[in-house]
Every structure is written in structure tokens, then in C-alpha cells.
XYZ file of C-alpha atoms in Angstrom:
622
model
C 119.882 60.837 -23.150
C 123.301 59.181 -22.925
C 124.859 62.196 -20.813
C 121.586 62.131 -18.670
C 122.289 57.981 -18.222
C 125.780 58.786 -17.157
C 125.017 61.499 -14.444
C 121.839 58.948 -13.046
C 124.917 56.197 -13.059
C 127.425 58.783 -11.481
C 125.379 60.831 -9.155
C 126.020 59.361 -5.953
C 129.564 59.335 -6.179
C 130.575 63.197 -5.326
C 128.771 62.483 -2.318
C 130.828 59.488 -1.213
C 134.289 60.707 -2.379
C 133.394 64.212 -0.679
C 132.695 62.216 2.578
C 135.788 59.655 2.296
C 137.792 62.776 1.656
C 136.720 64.622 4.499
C 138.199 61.935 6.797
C 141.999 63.218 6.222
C 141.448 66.613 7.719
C 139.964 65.604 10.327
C 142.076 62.615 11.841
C 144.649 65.448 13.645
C 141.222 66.536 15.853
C 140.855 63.545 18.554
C 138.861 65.482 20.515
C 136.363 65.915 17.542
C 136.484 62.601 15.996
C 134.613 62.190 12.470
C 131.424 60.226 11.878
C 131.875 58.301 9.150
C 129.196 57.266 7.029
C 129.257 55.148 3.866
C 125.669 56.363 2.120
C 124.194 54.321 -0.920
C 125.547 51.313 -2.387
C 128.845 50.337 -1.175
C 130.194 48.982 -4.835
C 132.380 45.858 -4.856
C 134.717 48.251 -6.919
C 135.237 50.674 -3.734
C 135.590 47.993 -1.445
C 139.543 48.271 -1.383
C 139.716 51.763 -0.943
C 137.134 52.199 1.676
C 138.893 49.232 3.804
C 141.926 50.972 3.585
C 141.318 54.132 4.623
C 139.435 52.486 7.747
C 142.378 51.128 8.252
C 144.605 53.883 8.211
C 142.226 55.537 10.119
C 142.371 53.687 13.111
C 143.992 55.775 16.044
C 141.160 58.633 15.734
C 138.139 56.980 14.083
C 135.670 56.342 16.239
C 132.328 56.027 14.609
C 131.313 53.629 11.806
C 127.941 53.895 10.501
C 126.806 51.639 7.591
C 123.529 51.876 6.490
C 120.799 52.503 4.004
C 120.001 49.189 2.049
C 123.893 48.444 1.600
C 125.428 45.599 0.360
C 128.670 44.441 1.590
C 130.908 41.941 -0.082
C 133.743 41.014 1.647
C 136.587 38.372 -0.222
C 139.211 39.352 2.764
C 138.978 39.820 6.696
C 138.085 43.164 7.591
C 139.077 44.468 10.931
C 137.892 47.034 12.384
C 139.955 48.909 15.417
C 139.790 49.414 18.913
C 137.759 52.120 20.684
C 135.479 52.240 17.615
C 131.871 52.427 17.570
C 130.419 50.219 14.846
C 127.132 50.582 13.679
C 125.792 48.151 10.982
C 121.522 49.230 10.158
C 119.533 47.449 6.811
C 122.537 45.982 5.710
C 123.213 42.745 3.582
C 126.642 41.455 4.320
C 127.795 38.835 1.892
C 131.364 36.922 2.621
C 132.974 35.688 -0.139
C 135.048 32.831 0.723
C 137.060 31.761 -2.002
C 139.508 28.538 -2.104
C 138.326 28.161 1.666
C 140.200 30.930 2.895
C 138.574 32.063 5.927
C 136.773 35.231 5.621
C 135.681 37.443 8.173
C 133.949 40.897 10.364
C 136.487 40.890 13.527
C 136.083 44.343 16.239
C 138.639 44.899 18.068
C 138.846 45.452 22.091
C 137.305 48.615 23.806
C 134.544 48.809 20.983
C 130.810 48.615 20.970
C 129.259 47.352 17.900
C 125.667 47.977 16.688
C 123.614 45.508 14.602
C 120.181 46.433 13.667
C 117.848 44.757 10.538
C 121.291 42.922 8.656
C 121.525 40.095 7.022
C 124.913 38.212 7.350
C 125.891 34.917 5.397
C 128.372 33.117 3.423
C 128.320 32.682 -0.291
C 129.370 29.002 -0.774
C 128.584 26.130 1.515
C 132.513 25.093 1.232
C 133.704 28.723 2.212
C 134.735 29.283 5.647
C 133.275 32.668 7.398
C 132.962 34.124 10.711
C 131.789 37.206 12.722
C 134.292 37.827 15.708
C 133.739 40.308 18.416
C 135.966 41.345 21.354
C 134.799 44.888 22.280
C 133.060 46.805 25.739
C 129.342 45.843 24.372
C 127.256 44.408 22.018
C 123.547 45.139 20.406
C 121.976 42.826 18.283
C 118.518 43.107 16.902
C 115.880 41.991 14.164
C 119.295 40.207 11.993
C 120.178 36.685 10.389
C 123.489 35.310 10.981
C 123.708 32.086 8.053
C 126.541 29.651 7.387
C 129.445 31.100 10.038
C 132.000 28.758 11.402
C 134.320 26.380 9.823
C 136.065 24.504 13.212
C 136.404 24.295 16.760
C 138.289 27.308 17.146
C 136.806 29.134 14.761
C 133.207 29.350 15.689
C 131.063 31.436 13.424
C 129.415 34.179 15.971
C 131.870 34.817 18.755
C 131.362 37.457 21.453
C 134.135 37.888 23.865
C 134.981 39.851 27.144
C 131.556 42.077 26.896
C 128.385 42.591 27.874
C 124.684 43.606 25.675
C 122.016 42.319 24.021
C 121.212 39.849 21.285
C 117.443 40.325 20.449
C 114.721 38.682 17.419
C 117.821 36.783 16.032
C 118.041 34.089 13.790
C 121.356 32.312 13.595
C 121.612 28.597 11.150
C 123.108 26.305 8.979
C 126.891 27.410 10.338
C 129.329 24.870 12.932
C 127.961 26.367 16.039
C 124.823 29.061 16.891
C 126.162 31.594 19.842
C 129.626 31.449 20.988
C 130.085 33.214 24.422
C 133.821 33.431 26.460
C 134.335 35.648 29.424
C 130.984 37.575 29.087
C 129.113 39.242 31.259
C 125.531 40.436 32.001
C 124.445 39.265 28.124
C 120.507 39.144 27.766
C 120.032 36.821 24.921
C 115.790 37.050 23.949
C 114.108 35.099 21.378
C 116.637 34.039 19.230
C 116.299 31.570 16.894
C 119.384 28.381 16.465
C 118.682 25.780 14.205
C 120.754 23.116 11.648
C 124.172 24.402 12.858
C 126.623 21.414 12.723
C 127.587 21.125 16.366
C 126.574 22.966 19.455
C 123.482 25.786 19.534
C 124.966 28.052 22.261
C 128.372 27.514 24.307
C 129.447 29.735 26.939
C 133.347 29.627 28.538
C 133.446 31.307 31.745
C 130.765 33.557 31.674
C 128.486 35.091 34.285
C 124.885 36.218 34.669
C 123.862 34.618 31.235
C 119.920 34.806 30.274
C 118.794 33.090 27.617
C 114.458 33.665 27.262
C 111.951 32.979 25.181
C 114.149 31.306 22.253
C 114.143 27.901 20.091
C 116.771 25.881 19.596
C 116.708 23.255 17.293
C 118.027 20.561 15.386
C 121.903 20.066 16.409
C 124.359 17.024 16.679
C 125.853 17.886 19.689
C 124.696 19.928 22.670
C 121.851 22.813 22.404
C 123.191 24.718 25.229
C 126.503 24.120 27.062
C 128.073 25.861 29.569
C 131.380 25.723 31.282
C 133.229 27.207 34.507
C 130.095 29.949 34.404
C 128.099 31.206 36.781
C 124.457 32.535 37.272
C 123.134 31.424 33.955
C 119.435 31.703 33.525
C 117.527 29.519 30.381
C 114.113 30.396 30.700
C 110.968 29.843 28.836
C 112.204 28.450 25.539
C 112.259 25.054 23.303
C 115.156 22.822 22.888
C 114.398 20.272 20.503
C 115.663 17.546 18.232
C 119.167 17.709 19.621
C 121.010 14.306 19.443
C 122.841 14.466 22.274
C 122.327 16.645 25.301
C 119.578 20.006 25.585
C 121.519 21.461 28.485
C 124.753 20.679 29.807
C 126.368 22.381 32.569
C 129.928 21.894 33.302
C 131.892 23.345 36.592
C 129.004 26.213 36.295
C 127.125 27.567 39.346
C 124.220 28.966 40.260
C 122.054 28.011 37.494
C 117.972 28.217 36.601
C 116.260 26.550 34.496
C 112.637 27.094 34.470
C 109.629 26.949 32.312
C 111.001 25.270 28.976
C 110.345 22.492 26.696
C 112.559 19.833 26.238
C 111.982 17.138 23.669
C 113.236 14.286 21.591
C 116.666 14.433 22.537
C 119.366 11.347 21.974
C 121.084 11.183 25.351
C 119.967 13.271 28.520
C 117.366 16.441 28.619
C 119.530 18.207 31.459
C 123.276 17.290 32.647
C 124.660 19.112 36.361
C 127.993 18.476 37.350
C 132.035 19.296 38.243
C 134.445 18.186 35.856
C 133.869 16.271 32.837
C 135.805 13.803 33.850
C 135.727 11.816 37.402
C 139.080 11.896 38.704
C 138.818 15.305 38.580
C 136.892 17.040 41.525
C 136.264 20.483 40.557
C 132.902 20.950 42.719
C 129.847 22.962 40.918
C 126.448 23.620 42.942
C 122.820 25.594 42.841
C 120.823 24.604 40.477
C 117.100 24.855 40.570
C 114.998 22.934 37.836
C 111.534 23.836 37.760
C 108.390 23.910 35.975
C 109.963 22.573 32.416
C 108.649 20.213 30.178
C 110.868 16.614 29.592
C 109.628 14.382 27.159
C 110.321 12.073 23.805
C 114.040 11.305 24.881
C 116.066 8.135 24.296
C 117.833 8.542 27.597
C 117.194 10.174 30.954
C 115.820 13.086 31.900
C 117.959 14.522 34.161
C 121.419 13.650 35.448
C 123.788 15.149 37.775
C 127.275 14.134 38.161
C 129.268 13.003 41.690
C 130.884 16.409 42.104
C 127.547 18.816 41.785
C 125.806 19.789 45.181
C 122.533 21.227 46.235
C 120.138 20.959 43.196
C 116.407 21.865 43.134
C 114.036 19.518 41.366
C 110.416 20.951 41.381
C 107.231 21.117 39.795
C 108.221 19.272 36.360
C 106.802 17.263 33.894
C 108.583 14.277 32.471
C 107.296 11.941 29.715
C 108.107 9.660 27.498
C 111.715 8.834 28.719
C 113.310 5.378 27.826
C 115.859 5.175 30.543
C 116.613 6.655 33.993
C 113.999 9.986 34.515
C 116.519 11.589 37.605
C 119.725 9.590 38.189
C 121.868 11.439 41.097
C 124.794 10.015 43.560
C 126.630 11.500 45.574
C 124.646 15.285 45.559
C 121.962 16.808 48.236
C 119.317 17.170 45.968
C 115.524 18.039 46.514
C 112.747 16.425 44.120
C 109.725 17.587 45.286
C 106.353 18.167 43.235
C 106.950 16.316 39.565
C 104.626 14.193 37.402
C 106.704 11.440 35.809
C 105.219 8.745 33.443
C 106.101 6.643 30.942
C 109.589 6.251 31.959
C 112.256 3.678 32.238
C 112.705 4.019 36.010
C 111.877 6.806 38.228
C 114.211 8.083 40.664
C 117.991 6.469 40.788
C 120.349 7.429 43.913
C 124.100 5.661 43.967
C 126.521 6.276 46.346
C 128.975 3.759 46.598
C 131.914 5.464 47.962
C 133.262 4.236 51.105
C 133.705 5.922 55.082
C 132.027 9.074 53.925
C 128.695 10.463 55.382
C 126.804 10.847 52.698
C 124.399 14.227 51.853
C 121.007 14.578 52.320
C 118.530 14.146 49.665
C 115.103 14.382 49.478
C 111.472 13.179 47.665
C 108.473 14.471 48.504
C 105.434 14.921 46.762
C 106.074 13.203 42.987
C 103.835 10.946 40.899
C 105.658 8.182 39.763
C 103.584 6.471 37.280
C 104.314 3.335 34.199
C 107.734 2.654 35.239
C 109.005 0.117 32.966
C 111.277 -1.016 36.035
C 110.898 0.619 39.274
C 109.637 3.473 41.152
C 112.563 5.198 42.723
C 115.840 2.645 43.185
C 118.180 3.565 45.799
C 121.837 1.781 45.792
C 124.393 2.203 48.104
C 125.484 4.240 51.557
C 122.395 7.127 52.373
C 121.657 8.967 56.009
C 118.884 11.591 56.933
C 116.864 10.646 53.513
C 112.808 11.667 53.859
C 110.502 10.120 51.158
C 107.154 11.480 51.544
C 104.274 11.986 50.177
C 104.541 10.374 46.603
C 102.359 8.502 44.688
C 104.036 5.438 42.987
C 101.533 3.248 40.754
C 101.648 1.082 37.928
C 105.526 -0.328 37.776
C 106.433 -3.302 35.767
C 109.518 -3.355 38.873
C 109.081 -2.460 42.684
C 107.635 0.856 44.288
C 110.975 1.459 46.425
C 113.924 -0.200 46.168
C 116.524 -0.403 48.776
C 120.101 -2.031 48.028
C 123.595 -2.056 49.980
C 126.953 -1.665 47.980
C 128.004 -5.284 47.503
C 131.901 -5.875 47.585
C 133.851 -7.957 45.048
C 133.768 -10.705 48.292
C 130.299 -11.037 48.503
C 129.718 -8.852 51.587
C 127.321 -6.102 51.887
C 128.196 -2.515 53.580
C 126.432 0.702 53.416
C 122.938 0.861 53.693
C 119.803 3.298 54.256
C 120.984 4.645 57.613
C 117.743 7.161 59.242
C 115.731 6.959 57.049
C 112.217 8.431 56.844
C 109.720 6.882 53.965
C 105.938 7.792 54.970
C 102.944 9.181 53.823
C 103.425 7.293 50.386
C 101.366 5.585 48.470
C 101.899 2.062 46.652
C 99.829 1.229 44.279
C 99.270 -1.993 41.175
C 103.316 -2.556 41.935
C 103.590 -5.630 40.026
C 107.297 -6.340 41.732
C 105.826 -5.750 44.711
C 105.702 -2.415 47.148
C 108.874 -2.339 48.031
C 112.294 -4.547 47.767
C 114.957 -4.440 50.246
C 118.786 -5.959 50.470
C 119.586 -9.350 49.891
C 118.729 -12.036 51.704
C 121.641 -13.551 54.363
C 123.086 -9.753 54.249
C 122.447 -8.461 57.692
C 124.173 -4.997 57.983
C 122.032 -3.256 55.066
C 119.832 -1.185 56.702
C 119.501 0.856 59.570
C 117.070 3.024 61.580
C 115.036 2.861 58.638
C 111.447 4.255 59.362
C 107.770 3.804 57.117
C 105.898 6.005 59.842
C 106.646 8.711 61.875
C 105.244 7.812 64.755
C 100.904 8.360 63.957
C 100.523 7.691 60.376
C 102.473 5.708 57.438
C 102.257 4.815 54.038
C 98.778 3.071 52.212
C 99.639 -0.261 50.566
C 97.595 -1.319 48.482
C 98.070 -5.627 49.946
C 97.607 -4.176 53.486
C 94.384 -6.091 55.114
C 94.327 -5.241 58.751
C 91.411 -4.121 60.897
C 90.936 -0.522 61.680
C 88.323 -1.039 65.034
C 88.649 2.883 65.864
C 87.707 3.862 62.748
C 90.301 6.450 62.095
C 91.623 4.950 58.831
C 94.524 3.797 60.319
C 95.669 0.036 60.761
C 95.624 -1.317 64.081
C 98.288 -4.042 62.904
C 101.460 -3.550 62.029
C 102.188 -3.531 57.814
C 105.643 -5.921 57.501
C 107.461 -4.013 55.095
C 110.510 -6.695 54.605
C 111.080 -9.333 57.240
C 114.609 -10.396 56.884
C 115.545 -6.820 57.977
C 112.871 -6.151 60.626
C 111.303 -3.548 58.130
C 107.720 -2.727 58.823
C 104.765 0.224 58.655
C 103.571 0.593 61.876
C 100.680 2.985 61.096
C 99.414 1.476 57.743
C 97.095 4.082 55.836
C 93.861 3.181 54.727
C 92.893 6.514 53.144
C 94.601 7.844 50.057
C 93.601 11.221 51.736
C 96.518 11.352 54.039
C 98.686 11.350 50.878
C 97.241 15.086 50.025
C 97.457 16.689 53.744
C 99.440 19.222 54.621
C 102.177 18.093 56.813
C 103.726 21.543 57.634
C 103.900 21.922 61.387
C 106.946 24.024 62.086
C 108.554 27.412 59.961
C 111.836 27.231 61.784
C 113.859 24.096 62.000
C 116.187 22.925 64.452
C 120.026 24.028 64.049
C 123.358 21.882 64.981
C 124.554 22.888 68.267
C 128.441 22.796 69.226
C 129.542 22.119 73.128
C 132.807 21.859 74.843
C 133.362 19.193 77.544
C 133.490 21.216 80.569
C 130.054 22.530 79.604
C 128.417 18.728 80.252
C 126.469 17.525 82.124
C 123.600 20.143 81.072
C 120.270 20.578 81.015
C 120.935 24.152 78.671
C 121.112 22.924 74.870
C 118.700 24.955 73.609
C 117.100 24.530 69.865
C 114.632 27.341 68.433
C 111.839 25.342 66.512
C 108.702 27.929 65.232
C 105.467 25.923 65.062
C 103.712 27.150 62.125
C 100.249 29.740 62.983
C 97.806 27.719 64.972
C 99.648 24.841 65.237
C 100.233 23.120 68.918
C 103.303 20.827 69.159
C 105.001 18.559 71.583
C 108.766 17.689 70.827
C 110.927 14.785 72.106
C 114.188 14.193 71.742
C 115.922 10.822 71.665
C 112.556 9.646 72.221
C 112.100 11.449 75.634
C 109.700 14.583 76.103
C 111.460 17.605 75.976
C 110.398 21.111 78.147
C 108.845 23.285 75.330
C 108.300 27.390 76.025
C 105.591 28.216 74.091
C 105.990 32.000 74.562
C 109.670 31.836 73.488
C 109.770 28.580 71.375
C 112.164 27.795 72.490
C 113.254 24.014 73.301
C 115.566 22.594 76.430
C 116.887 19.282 76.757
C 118.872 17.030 79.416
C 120.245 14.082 77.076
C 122.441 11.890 79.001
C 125.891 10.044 77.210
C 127.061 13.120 74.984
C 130.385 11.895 73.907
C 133.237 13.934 72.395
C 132.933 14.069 68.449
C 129.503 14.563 66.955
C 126.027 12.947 68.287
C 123.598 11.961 66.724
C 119.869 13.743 68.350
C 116.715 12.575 66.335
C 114.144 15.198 67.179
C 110.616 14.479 66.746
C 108.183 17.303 66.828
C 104.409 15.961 67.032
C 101.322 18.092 66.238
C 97.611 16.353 66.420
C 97.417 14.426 63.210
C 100.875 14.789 61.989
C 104.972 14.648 62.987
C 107.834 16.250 61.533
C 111.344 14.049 62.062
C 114.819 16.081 62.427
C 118.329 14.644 62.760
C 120.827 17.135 64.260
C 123.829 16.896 65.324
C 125.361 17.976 68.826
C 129.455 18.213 68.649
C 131.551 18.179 71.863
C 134.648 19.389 71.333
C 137.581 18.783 73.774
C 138.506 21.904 75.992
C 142.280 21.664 75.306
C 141.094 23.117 71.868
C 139.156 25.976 73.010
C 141.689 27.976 71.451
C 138.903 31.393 71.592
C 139.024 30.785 75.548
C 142.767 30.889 75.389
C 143.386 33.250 73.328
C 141.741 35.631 75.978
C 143.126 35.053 78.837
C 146.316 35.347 77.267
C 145.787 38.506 76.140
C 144.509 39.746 79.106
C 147.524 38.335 80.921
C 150.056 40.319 78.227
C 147.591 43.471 78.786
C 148.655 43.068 82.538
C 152.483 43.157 82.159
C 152.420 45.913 79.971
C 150.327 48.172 82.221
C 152.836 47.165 85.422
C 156.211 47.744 83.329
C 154.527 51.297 82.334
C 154.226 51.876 86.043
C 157.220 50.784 87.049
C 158.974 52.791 84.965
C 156.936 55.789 85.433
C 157.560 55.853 89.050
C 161.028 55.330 88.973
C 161.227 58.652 86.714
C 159.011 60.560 89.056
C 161.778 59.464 92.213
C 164.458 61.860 89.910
């Protein structure tokens, strides 16, 4: 029985020696390299030898394969070489950390490492341990990643300079989740990153990033935070319990964020913008936020910074927010089609710079409801702004409010400047509809309309008579009298709010003239009236000639000056009336460089062609 114990106890090892021997031979064949495969239990005893010979086997070996219920315990670093193929399957992969020396699985560059069904975590909560990989590609699936990390710079799941998969992951209780730098074209699908000490996910110049259908969870710092990336896609997945910020993008482009759930959160749900810090202008833009759930946060719900441009702010739903729910300055952003209640204040624009024309922004069709201060509260220097079609109702502040930049003197400068606000509704505003400048500060406000010309906004104090009977007031609505503010197309209907208001597919383009060119009746704008749709258009307040057949529009506008003018275009269906401000640049002839350019070559041309002849016929005359 004893002999029969011993060969049980001893039976797998011919097979593993007779495999680990078999690597020698073959390391002189690179064009054959060996698969190596460590079958059975890989014994703490043989964990020196095998290491070494991996080791030593590093310019040929190529393939790595462990598998088959093994357990791994690792007390050093093990490093496994470049161009290798690393396979890990049904593995348990214990580091031992002793005297918190770091421990750790680091693949080298130009390899591709496999992980399939493994289990990877650290043996004591004071040992430090990491997984480190800096190879071609990457495939994760079905594994636990537990306790990794120790620092900063030593995060515990690194992926560097590749590209793959991470797949049905579950990665906790380490210093950071996912650590990505200089990756590319990484899917990362329902994953799970919860009660890691800092950040869930961080990604250093990356590009096309997807993270989809995943939870993250419980973190001091950041969930997910990007910087200097581009084209990173969250999608469809829960960030929650985070103390300070879900998402935060830094310097990164070309972001979407769509269909996830954001909740109780310490500072801000979603941060856009350039550098960290403000005196640094490193520009970021594209960013479209839709369809996500914001709710249970102690501070806003989304912010962008003053260097981020052109952000996309649709279809969302944001509750529960005690502070700001979109606070924006200086970018062009769109918020169009949101449901926002129980929130500090709505919408916040600043701009307070100075001499710059500021970028367009845009609010159409939110409801803005139990605002513990205002509505939407606009501060500082705006031009071509269009607030339509939102419902504002029940604020503890004002609907609207409109405010100049006040200097350290006293005076006021840069107000709303063409301004469009119609088609909105005002309603149980307990500090009042709207609120405007401050009184004995005349140069606040400026071309600042609450119609377009046949219908306005409904306000809820408006009385007037409506004798025609087509829901519209027949007297004026005074919006704010110290500025000569008012509605002059009051609604009476909460009906207009819901019309469609979309009379044209193609809008109007800038046009660009030189001097010589005026006077002329030929500027020429293409504006498509949408299917069914009959429009008239005036410029400047004058009728403009309108070809139906080519849609095309042609103007005479009288005192063009050099430098850009300013051309509000009004395009007028039946019921409704779309408002565009374009710009038409002279430009002085003496810099029509294009024209010069020509007939200076055509000149040169010229003189070459008459020397060629000249010289031709002299040699004919010998």
C-alpha cells in the first residue's frame, strides 16, 4: 500500500519533467518554436525551476499555456518575454507579497496574452501586487482581478500600447480598477469595478475606448477618467456611489456618453473640458450626452470647463441634484430635449471674458421643473443664443435670468446681444417670469427678442384680450421695462409649446465678398424649406426674391461695410418663423491675393513663351 501511495503521490511528475526537458532541444529550432505546457498542479516546490527555465528560454519561446485547475503562487515578479504568447485558462493565481515587496505578472512588448476563467489576488491586505501588461493584444474573459495596486504609479491592472478585449470581469478591493495608457481599439463589456481605493477606470492617451454594459461602484475618487484620449464611448452602464466625479474627461475628444445611470455621486455626474487647470488652454471638443440617467448627487450634474467646444446635451434625465444641473461658459453647447427636477438651479451660462464674440449656445425643448433657485441663469457677454420651446414651472427663483458682467467700478458691459427666447412657457415662477440687468445699467442688453415675429412665449400673469380668437394676445406682454424688454405675441395656449417649428432642412451659410464686387444685388443663400412647407424670407427686415424651383435666395442689402456684417434672416412659414444670424465679410481687394496670384502667373507664363521664341528664331537665322 505504501509503494502504491508513493506512485499516486509521484505520478504526475514524469510527465512534467519529460515536458520541461523537452524545452532544451528544441530552443535551436526558431522556426518550430515549442508549446509549452505546465499540466497538473504547478507545486510551490517547482516554482523556481519552472521560472527559470522560462527565463532562459526567452529568445525562442513563444507559447505559454497554463491551465487545468492550476494554482500559482508567486513570492517574486515573474516576467515573461517579448514576442510570447501567454495563455492563462482555470487558473488560481495567488501573489505572495511578503514584507511589502511588490509582487507581480509583467508581459513584455510584442506579446499577446490570454486570460480565460482565472482568478488573480493578493494574499495579505498589506502586500503590494500588480498585473502589468505591455504586449500587441489582450483577451480577458469570465476572471477576478482582487487586491492589485499599491500607488500611483503602480496601478494594479495596467494595459499598455495594445489593443483587445476585457469581457465578464470583475476587478475590486485594489488602488485603482482598469488602468489604460496609449491603447487602442479596447472593447471593455460588462465588467464589474467596485471598493478599489481611488479611481475605477483611467485611460492616458488612448483612442477608440468602449466601455458597455458595466458597473462601477463605490470609489473615492473618479469612476471613469480620461485624459488627452480620443473617441471614447461609455455606454449603457451604472456608475454609482463615487465620491467625487462619475466621468471626467480631460483634453479628450470626441466622446459619447449615452444610456447610463449615474447616481449619488459627491461632486459632479459628468465633467468636459481642456486642461485641468485654467491658465492652460489646451482646447478639447465633441461630446454628445444623451439619454443617461443623473440623479442623487451633492453637486451638479453636468459641467464643462472654458476650454471644451461643441457639446451635445439631449434627451436626459436629471434628478435629485443639490446644486447647478448644467453649468457651461464659454462652450457652443446644445441642450435640447431633458427633464430636469428637483434641482438647485437649472441651466447656468458665464462668460465673462472681455472683446471676444462669444459661441453659440442653445436650449430648446427642456422641462425645467422645482428649481430651488432659478430656471436657467445666464451671466455675462452671449450673441446668436435661441431659447425655445421649454417648459419652466415651479422655481423658488426666476424662470430666465439675464445679467451683464459687472466691473470692479460699478459699470455693466456685456450683455444678451440677438437673442431669440420664444415659444416658452412660464409657469408658478415665484421670483417672477423672468429677471433682467440691474436697474440704472443701460448697456445690458441688446436685440434681445421673446417672439419671432407671429407667436411668443405663454406667461402665466399675461391678461390681455385675444378679440380674433387665435390664442394670441393682441397687447403687447412687457417683459422688463427698464430695458425696453417685451413679448409682442403673448401665447395663450400651452399648445404652441408642443408644435413643430421645423420649416427649413438647409440653413443659410456665411457668405464672403470683396469690395469691388459691391454694390450687388447677387448674394445668394440656399435655404431648403422642409416637404410641404411654403416660406417667405426677409432679410434685414426687407422681403427678399425667393426661387422656389431653385431655393434659392437673392438679396440687395444696402451699407455692406468692409469687415464682417451682421444679416438677421427671417424665414416665415404660416404659423411659424425660423430666425438666422449670418454673417457677410467684405474683404478689401488689395488682399485678393488668389486674383493676384493669377495674373501673375499668367504674366511669367508670357515671358517664358516669348524668350523661347526669340531664341528659337535666332537659331533657325544660322
Amino acid at each position: 500500500m505504501k509503494q502504491l501511495e508513493m506512485s499516486k503521490k509521484h505520478c504526475i511528475f514524469p510527465i512534467f519533467f519529460l515536458l520541461i526537458g523537452s524545452i532544451q532541444p528544441l530552443t535551436s529550432q526558431v522556426a518550430n518554436p515549442p508549446d509549452f505546457r505546465l499540466l497538473g498542479s504547478y507545486l510551490k516546490e517547482n516554482y523556481e525551476q519552472g521560472h527559470k527555465k522560462i527565463i532562459k528560454s526567452n529568445n525562442s519561446l513563444e507559447n505559454i499555456t497554463i491551465w487545468n485547475n492550476t494554482i500559482i503562487e508567486l513570492n517574486k515578479t515573474l516576467i515573461i518575454p517579448s514576442f510570447t504568447h501567454f495563455i492563462i485558462m482555470n487558473c488560481i493565481v495567488t501573489f505572495i507579497s511578503l514584507n511589502n515587496t511588490p509582487v507581480g505578472l509583467e508581459v513584455k512588448e510584442n506579446s499577446r496574452l490570454d486570460i480565460f476563467d482565472a482568478y488573480f489576488h493578493l494574499n495579505n491586505s498589506e502586500g503590494q501586487a500588480y498585473l502589468k501588461f505591455n504586449g500587441n493584444s489582450i483577451k480577458v474573459r469570465n476572471s477576478t482581478f482582487q487586491g492589485l495596486g499599491y500607488d500611483y504609479y503602480n496601478p494594479g491592472f495596467l494595459l499598455k500600447n495594445t489593443t483587445g478585449t476585457v469581457q465578464n470581469c470583475s476587478i475590486l478591493g485594489g488602488y485603482d480598477g482598469l488602468v489604460l495608457e496609449n491603447c487602442y481599439n479596447i472593447q471593455i463589456e460588462n465588467i464589474q469595478i467596485f471598493n478599489n481605493s481611488w479611481y475605477g477606470v483611467i485611460g492616458r492617451e488612448s483612442v477608440d475606448i468602449c466601455i458597455s454594459n458595466s458597473s462601477i461602484e463605490y470609489h473615492k475618487f473618479d469612476g471613469i477618467f480620461f485624459k488627452k484620449s480620443e473617441q471614447i464611448s461609455i455606454r449603457n452602464s451604472c456608475l454609482r456611489h463615487i465620491l467625487s466625479t462619475p466621468l471626467n474627461f480631460v483634453e479628450t475628444n470626441d466622446s459619447l456618453i449615452s444610456g447610463n445611470i449615474i447616481e449619488h455621486f459627491g461632486l459632479t455626474g459628468i465633467i468636459l473640458g481642456g486642461s485641468e487647470f485654467q491658465w492652460f488652454e489646451n482646447d478639447a471638443k465633441n461630446a454628445q450626452i444623451e439619454k443617461n440617467q443623473i440623479y442623487n448627487g451633492t453637486g451638479k450634474g453636468i459641467f464643462i470647463r472654458d476650454s471644451f467646444s461643441n457639446a451635445t446635451i439631449i434627451g436626459n434625465n436629471f434628478t435629485d441634484l443639490k446644486d447647478v444641473c448644467i453649468d457651461f461658459k464659454y462652450s457652443d453647447v446644445e441642450i435640447r430635449n431633458n427633464s430636469i427636477n428637483h434641482i438647485g438651479t437649472g441651466i447656468v451660462r458665464q462668460d465673462l471674458r472681455m472683446n471676444i464674440i462669444p459661441p453659440q449656445f442653445k436650449i430648446i425643448g427642456n422641462n425645467i421643473s422645482y428649481c430651488e433657485k432659478d430656471g436657467i441663469y445666464i451671466l455675462g457677454v452671449t450673441e446668436d443664443v435661441i431659447i425655445q420651446k421649454n417648459i419652466i414651472n415651479n422655481t423658488e427663483g426666476a424662470g430666465i435670468v439675464g445679467k451683464p458682467r459687472v466691473s470692479e467700478s460699478g459699470n455693466a458691459w456685456g450683455g444678451l446681444i440677438n437673442t431669440l427666447i420664444y415659444q416658452n412657457a412660464f409657469l408658478n415662477c415665484k421670483g417672477g417670469a423672468t429677471s433682467w440687468g440691474t436697474p440704472g445699467q443701460p448697456y445690458s442688453f441688446y436685440k434681445v427678442y421673446f417672439d419671432n415675429g407671429l407667436i411668443g412665449n405663454y406667461w402665466e400673469e399675461y391678461n390681455g384680450q385675444d378679440e380674433d380668437e387665435n390664442l394670441i394676445g393682441d397687447t403687447k406682454f412687457v417683459v422688463c421695462p427698464n430695458y425696453g424688454l417685451y413679448d409682442g405675441a403673448p401665447l395663450l395656449s400651452l399648445d404652441f409649446i408642443f408644435q413643430e417649428t421645423c420649416i427649413i432642412s438647409t440653413h443659410p451659410q456665411d457668405l464672403t465678398l470683396w469690395q469691388s464686387d459691391l454694390p450687388t444685388e447677387n448674394l445668394t443663400w440656399r435655404i431648403a424649406p422642409s416637404e410641404g412647407v411654403d416660406i417667405i424670407v426677409l432679410a434685414n427686415g426687407k422681403t427678399i426674391i425667393f426661387n422656389q424651383s431653385g431655393v434659392i435666395i437673392s438679396a440687395f442689402l444696402e451699407n455692406l461695410t468692409l469687415g464682417k456684417n451682421n444679416i438677421t434672416l427671417v424665414i416665415q412659414s404660416q404659423h411659424h418663423a425660423y430666425r438666422d444670424l449670418v454673417w457677410v465679410t467684405v474683404l478689401h481687394d488689395e488682399f485678393n491675393i488668389m486674383e493676384w496670384v493669377k495674373y501673375s502667373l499668367i504674366i511669367i507664363l508670357l515671358v517664358i513663351v516669348s524668350a523661347a521664341l526669340f531664341v528659337l528664331l535666332k537659331w533657325m537665322k544660322r
